[in-house]
Coordinates of C-alpha atoms and ligand atoms in Angstrom, one line a residue:
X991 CA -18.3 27.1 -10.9
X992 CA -20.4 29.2 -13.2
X993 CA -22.6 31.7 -11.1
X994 CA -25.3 30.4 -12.8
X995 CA -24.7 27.1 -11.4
X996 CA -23.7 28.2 -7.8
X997 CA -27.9 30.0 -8.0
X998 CA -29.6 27.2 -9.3
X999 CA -28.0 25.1 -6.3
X1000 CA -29.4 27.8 -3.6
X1001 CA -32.2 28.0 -5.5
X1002 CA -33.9 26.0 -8.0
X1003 CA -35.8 23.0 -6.6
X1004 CA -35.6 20.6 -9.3
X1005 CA -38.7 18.1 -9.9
X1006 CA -38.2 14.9 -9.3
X1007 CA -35.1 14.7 -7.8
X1008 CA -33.8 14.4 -4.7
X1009 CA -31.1 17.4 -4.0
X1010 CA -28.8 15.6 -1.6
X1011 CA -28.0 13.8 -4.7
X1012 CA -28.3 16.7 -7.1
X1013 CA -25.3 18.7 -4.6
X1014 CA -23.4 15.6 -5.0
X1015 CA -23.0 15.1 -8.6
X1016 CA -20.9 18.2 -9.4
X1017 CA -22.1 21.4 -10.8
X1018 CA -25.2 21.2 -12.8
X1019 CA -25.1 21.0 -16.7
X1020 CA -27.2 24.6 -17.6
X1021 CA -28.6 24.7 -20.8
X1022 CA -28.5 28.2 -22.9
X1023 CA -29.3 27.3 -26.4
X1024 CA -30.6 24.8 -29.0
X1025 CA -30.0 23.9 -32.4
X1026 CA -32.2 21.0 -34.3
X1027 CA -31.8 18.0 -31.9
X1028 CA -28.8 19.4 -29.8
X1029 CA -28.6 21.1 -26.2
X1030 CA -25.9 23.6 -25.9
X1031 CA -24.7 24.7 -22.7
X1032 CA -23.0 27.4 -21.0
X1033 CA -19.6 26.7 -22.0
X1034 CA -21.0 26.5 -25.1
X1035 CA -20.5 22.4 -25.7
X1036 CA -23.3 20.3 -27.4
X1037 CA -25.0 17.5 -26.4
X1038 CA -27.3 15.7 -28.5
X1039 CA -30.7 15.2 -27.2
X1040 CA -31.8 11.7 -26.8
X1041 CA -35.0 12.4 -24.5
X1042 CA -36.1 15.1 -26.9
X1043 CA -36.7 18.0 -23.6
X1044 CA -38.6 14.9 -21.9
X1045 CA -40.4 13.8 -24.8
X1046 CA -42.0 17.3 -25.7
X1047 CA -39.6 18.6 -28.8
X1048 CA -41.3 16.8 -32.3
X1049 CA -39.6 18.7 -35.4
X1050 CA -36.2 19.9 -33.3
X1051 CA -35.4 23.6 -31.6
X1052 CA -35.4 27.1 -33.2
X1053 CA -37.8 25.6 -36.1
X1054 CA -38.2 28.5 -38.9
X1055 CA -41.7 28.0 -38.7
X1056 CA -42.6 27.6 -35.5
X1057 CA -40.4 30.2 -34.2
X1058 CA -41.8 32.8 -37.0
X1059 CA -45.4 31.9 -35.7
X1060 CA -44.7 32.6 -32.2
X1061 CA -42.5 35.9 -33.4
X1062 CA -45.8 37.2 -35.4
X1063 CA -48.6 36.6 -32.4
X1064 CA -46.3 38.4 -30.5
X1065 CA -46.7 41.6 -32.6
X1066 CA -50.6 40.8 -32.1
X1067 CA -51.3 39.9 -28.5
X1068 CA -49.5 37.2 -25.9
X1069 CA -52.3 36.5 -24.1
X1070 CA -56.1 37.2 -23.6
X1071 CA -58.6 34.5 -21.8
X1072 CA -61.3 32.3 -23.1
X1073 CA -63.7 33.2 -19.8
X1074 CA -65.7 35.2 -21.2
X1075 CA -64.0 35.6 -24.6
X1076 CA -63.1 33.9 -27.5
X1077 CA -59.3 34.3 -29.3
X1078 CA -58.7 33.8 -32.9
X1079 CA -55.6 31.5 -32.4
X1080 CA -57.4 29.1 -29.8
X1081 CA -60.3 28.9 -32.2
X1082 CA -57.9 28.0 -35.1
X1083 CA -56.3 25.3 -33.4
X1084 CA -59.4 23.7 -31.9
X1085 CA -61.0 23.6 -35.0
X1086 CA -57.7 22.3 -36.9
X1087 CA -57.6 19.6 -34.1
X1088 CA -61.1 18.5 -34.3
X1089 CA -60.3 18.0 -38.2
X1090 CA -57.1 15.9 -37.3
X1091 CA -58.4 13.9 -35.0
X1092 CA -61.4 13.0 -37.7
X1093 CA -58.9 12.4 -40.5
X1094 CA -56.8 10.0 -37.6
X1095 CA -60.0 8.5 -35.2
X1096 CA -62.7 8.8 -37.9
X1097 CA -65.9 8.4 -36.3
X1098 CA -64.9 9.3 -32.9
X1099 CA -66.7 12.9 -33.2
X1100 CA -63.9 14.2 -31.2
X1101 CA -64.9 17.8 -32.0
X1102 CA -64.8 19.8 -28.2
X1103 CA -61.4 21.0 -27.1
X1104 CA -60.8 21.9 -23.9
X1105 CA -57.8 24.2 -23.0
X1106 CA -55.1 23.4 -20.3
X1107 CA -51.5 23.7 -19.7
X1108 CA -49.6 20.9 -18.8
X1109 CA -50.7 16.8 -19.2
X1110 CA -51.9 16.4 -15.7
X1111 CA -54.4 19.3 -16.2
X1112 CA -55.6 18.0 -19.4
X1113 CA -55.7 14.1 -17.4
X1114 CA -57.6 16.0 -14.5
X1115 CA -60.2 17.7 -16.9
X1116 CA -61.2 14.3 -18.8
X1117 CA -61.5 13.0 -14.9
X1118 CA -63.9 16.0 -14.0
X1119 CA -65.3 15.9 -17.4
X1120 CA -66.2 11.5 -17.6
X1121 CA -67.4 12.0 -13.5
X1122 CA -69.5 15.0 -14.2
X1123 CA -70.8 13.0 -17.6
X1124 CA -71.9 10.0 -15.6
X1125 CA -73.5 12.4 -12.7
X1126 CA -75.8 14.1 -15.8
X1127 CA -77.0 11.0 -17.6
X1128 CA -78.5 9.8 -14.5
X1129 CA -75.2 7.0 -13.6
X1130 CA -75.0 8.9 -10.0
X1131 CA -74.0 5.7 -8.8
X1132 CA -70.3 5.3 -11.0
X1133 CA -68.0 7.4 -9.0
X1134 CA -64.8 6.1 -9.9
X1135 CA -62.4 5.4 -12.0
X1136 CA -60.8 2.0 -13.3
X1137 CA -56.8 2.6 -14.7
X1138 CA -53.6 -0.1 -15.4
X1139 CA -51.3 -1.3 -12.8
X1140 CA -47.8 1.2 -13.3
X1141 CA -49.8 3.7 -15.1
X1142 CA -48.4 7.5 -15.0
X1143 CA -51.3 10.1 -15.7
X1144 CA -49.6 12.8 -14.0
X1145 CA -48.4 14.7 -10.8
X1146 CA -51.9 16.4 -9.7
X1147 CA -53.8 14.9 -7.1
X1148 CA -56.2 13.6 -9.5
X1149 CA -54.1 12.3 -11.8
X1150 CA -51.9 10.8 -8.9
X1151 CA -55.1 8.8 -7.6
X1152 CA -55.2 7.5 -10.9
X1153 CA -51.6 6.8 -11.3
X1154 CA -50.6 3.3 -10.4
X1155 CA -46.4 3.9 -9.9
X1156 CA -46.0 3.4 -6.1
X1157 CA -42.3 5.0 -5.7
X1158 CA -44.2 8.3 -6.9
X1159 CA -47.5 7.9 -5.0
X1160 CA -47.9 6.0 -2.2
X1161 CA -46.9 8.8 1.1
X1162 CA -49.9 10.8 -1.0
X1163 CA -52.7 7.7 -0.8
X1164 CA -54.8 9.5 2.5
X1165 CA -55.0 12.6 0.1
X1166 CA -56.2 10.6 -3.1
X1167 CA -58.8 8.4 -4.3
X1168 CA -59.1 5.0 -4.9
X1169 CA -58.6 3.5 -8.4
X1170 CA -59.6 0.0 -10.0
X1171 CA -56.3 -1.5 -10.9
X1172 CA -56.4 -3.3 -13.8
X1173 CA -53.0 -5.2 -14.5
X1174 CA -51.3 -4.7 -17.9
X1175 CA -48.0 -6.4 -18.7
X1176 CA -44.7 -4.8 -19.2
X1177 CA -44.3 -6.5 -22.5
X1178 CA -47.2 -7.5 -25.4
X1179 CA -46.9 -11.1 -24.4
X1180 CA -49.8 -13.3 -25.6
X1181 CA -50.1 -15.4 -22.6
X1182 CA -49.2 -12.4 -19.5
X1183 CA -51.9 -10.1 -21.8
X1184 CA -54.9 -12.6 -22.0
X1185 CA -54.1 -13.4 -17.9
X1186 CA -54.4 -9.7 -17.8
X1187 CA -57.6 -9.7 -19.4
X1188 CA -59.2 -12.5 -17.9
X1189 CA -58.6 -10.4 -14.4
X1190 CA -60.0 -7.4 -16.1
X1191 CA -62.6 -9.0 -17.0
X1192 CA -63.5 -10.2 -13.5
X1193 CA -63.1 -6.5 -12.4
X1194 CA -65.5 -4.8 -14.4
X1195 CA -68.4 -7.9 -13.7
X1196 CA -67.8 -7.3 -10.1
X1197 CA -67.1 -3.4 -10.2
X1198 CA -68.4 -2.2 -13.6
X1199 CA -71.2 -0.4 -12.5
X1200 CA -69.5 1.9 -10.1
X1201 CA -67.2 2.7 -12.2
X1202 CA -67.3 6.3 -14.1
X1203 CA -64.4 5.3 -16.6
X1204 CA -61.5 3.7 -17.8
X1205 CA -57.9 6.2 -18.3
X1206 CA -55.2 4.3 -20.6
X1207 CA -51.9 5.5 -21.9
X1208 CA -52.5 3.7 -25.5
X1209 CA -49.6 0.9 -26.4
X1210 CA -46.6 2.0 -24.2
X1211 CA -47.1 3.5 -20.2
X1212 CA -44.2 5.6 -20.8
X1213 CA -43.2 6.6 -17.2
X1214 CA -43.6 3.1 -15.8
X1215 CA -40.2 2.4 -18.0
X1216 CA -41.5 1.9 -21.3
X1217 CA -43.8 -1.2 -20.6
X1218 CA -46.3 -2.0 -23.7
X1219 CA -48.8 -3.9 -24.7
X1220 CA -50.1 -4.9 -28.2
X1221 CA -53.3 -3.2 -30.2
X1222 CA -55.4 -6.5 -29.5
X1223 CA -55.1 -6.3 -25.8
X1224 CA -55.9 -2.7 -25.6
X1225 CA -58.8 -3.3 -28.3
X1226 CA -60.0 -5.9 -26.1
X1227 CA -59.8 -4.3 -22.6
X1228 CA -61.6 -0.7 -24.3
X1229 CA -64.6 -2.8 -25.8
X1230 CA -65.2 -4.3 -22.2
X1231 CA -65.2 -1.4 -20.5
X1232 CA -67.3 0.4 -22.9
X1233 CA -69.8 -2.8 -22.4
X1234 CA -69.7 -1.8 -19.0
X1235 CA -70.4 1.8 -19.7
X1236 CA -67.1 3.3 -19.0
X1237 CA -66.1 6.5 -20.4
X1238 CA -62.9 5.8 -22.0
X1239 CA -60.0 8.2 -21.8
X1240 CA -56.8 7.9 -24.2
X1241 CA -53.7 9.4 -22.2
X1242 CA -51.8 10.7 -25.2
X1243 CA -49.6 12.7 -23.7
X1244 CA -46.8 11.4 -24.7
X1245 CA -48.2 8.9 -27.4
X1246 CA -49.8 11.9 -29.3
X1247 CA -48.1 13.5 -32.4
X1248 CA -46.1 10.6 -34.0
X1249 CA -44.5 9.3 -31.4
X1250 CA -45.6 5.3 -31.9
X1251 CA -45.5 5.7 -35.6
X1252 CA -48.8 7.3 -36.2
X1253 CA -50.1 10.3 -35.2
X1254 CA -52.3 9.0 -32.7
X1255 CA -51.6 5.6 -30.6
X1256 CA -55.2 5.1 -30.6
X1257 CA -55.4 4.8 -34.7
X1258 CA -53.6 1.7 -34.1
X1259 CA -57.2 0.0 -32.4
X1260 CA -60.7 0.0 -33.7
X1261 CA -62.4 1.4 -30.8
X1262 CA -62.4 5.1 -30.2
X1263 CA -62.3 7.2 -26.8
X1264 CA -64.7 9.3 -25.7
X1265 CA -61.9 12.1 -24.6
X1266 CA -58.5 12.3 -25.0
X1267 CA -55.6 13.6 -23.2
X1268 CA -52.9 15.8 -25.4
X1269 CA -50.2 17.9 -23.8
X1270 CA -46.1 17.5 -24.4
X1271 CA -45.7 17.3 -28.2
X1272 CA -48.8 19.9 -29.3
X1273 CA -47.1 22.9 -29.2
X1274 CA -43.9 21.1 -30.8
X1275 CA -42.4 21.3 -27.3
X1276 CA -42.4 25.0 -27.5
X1277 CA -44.8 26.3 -25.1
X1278 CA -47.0 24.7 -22.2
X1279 CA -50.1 23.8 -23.9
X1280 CA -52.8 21.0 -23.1
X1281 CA -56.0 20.4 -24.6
X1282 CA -58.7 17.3 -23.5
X1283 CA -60.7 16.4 -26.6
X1284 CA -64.5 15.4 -25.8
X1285 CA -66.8 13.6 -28.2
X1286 CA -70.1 16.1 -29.2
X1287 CA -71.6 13.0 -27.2
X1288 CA -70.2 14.0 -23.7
X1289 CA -70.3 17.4 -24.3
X1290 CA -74.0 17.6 -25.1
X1291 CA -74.8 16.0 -21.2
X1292 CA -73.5 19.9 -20.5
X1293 CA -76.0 21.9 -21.8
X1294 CA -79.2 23.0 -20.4
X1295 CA -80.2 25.9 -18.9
X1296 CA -78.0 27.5 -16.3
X1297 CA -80.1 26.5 -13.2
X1298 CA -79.8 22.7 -13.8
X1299 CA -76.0 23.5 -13.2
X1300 CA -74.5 21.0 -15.8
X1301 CA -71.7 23.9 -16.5
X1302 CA -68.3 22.3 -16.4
X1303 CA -66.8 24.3 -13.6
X1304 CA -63.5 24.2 -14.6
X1305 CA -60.8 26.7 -16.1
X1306 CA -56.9 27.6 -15.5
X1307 CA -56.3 31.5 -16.1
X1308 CA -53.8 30.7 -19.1
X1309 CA -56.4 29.0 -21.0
X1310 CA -56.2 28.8 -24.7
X1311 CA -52.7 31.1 -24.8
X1312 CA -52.9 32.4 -28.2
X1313 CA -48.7 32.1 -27.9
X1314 CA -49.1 28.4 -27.3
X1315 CA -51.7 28.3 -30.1
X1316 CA -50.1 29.7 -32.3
X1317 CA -46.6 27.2 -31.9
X1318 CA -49.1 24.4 -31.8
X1319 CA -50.4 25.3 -35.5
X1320 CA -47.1 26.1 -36.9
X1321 CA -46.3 22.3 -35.2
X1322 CA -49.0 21.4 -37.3
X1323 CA -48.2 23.3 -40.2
X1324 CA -44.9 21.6 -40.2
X1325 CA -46.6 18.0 -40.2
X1326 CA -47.7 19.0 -43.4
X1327 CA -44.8 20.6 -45.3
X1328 CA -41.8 18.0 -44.4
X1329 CA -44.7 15.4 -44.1
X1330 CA -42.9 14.1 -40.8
X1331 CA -45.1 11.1 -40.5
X1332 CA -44.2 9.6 -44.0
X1333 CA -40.3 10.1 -42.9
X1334 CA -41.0 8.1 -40.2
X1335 CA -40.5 4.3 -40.9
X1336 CA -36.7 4.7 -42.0
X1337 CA -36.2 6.8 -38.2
X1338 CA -38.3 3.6 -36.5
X1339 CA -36.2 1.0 -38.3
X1340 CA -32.8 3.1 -37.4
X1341 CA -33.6 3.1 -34.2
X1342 CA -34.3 -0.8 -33.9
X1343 CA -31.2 -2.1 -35.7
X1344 CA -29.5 0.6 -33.4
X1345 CA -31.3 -1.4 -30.4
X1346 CA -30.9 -4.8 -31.8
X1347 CA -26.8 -3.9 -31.9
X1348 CA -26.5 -3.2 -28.4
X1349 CA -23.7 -5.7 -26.9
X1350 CA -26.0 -8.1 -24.5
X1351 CA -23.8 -8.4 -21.5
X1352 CA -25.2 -5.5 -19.7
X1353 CA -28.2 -5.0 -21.5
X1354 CA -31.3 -7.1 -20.4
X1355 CA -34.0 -6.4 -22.9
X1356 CA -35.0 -3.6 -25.0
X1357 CA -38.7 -2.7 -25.8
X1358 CA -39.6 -0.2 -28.5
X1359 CA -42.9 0.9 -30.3
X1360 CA -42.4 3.8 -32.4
X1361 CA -39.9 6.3 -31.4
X1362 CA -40.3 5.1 -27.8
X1363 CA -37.7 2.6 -26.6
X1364 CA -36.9 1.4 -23.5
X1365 CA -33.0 -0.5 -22.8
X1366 CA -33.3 -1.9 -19.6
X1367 CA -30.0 -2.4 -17.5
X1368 CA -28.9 -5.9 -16.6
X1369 CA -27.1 -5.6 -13.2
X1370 CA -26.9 -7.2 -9.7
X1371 CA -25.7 -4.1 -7.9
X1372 CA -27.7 -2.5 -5.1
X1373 CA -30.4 0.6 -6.0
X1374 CA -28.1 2.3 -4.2
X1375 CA -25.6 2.6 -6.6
X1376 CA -27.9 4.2 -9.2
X1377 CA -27.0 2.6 -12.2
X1378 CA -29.1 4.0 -14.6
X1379 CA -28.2 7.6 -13.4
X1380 CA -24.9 6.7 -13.6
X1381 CA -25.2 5.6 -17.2
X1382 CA -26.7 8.8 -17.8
X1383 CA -24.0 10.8 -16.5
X1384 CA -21.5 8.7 -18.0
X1385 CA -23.6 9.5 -21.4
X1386 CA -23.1 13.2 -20.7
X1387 CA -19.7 12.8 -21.2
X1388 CA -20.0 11.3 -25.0
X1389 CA -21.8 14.2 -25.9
X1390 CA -25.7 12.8 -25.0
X1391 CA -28.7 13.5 -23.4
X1392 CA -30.8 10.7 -21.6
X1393 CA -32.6 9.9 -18.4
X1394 CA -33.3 6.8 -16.8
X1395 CA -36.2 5.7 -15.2
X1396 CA -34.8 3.2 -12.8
X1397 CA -32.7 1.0 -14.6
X1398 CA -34.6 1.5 -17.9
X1399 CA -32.6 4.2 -20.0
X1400 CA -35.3 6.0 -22.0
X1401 CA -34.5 7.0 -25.5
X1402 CA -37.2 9.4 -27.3
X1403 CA -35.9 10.8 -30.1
X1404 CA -37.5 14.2 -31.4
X1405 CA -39.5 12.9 -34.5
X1406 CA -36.8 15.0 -36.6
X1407 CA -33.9 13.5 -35.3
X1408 CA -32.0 11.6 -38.5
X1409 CA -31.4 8.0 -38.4
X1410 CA -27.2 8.8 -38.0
X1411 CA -28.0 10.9 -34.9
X1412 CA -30.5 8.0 -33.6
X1413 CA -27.4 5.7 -33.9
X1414 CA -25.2 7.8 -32.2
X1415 CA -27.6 7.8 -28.8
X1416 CA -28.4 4.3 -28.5
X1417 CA -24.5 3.4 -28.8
X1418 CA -23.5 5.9 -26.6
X1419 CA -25.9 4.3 -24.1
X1420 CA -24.4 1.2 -24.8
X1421 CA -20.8 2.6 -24.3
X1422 CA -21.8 4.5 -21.3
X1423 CA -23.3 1.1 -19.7
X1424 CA -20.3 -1.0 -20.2
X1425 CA -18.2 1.9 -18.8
X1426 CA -20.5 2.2 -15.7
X1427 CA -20.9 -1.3 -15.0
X1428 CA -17.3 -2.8 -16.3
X1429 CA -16.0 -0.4 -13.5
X1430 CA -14.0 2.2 -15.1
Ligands
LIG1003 C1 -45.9 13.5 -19.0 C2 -47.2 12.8 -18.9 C3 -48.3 13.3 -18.2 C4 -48.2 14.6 -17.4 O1 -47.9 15.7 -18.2 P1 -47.3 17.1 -17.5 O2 -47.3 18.1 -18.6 O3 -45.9 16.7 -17.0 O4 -48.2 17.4 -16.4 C5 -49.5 12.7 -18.2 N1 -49.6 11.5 -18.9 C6 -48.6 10.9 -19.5 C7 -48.9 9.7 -20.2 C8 -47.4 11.5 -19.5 O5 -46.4 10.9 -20.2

């Protein structure tokens, strides 16, 4: 074994993962480099990337651009706050995100951006932020939040009380809060979704005026195993719960920056959020970087004079990192330049012939909306045996990176991965599952 395995195994705790296991399945793979849409490990062997660094990485690793960017702020300064004091990168990028999210949301007003690190943070400001909203206008009453059956808004404790996965959650429910639950179907099927909306609708009649808003991850709840649901039940469900008064809040974590085919999931339904969530693609997958977006309408119920205490009390010391700005403009820049939006139909469609070749017998379904797919597993062996991990491992040794949640392989490509490398994954998978579950 590599020394650098033998430490991580005294001494990493991994998230996530459950390190009786983690001992047992051999030495870990340790990842040294990068290159485009590959992972290269110690020995130097590459593996193609089929989860694109857990859905962060958009235009592939050791980008020109991006890497000169963060390469030039370092000559300049890593890091300074925003208490106190403005920074010329953080003030770039909030103003070139206000602009983007009027050219993709237009009429939204989406124009305050607040700085955090990682998508629970930003998922636990717009909480603080739509509570504190409804406190100042005078709704002292709503005090909680409404949020979809299996959602996943993060590991925080506010985030987790609106989180609706119960494998994750429940040992923490005496330390959290207590959610709505709005049920939202695992796939966009007409007669499951207007069932769903018909309860909905019975919640917010008999709860609506408690509640302080409504969090969504827009078209696909990625961490539930890739369940989605179509534009009209999400337009639907938003213009009831704005009816109702709800702040609405647009997880786009990991919707945000392409990822369902537009830049923003939410372009995809007529009625706008009031703050939105962004985190893993901003910064390209380069560098921990969050930001909430408010509409000038919430942010205004903040001002006043100091004494009425309608400050937003809230701020992490890494705030606005001007290294993590910076990546998160190049990022941008490189939207622009190899306009990565318009190349993505042809990566969409190569992904869903790639799906729709899959040999059925151990594949129960696929789901996919953008560059987000789901193959779920068709098995009848116990949990126990961990097929989907297994698959996973088994995919390791094709040369590919995925990770299952349960027995739903994800496959989120970076938005730069080409259709032939697209191919490659998804057959592996399917390789890897017959392997696994035709006993070899
Ligand atoms: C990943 C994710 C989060 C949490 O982001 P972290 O950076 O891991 O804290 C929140 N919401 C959604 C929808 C996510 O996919």
């Amino acid at each position: 074994m590599h020394s650098l395995q033998s430490l991580d195994l005294a001494h990493v705790w991994h998230p996530f993962t459950q390190h009786d296991e983690w001992e047992a399945d051999g030495p870990p793979l340790v990842i040294e480099a990068a290159e485009g849409c590959e992972l290269i490990d110690i020995e130097g062997r590459r593996y193609l990337d089929g989860v694109a660094s857990l859905w962060t990485n958009v235009h592939g690793h050791r980008h020109p651009t991006i890497d000169a960017a963060i390469r030039a702020q370092l000559d300049r300064v890593a890091h300074s706050s925003l208490l106190g004091l403005a920074s010329s990168q953080s003030v770039r990028l909030a103003a070139r995100l206000a602009a983007l999210l009027e050219h993709h949301l237009p009429g939204a007003g989406l124009s305050r951006m607040f700085y955090s690190d990682s998508g629970s943070s930003a998922v636990e400001v717009a909480l603080k932020i739509a509570f504190q909203y409804q406190q100042q206008i005078g709704q002292t009453q709503r005090s909680r939040f409404a949020a979809l059956s299996e959602s996943y808004h993060g590991d925080t404790l506010g985030s987790v009380s609106v989180g609706g996965i119960d494998l994750f959650h429940s040992i923490y429910r005496p330390l959290i809060f207590e959610t709505a639950r709005i049920p939202a179907p695992d796939t966009p099927d007409p007669a499951a979704e207007a069932d769903c909306l018909a309860r909905a609708e019975a919640l917010l009649a008999e709860q609506g005026s408690q509640l302080a808003g409504l969090i969504v991850e827009p078209l696909v709840q990625g961490a539930a195993g890739m369940r989605m649901h179509s534009p009209a039940f999400l337009e639907r469900l938003l213009s009831m719960a704005r009816d109702a008064g709800l702040v609405i809040i647009a997880d786009e974590v990991a919707t945000g920056f392409g990822r369902t085919g537009t830049m923003f999931a939410m372009e995809q339904v007529e009625i706008r959020p009031d703050l939105v969530a962004m985190a893993k693609g901003l910064s390209g997958g380069y560098l921990p970087l969050a930001v909430t977006a408010a509409s000038e309408r919430i942010f205004d119920a903040f001002r006043g004079p100091y004494t009425r205490h309608r400050t937003f009390f809230h701020g992490h010391t890494y705030t606005g990192n001007p290294l993590a700005c910076a990546a998160a403009l190049a990022c941008l820049d490189v939207f622009e330049e190899e306009d990565t939006l318009a190349a993505l139909p042809q990566r969409i469609d190569a992904l869903r012939d790639a799906l729709a070749a899959l040999p059925s017998d151990h594949i129960g379904s696929v789901r996919q909306k953008g560059l987000m797919a789901g193959i779920v597993l068709k098995h009848d062996r116990p949990a126990a045996e961990r097929i989907g991990h297994r698959v996973a491992m088994a995919a390791r040794t094709h040369g590919v990176i995925v990770r299952p949640l349960g027995d739903v392989v994800v496959v989120m490509p970076a938005l730069a991965m080409t259709p032939a490398q697209i191919r490659r994954v998804v057959a592996v998978v399917g390789r890897s599952a017959a392997g696994v579950l035709d006993g070899d």
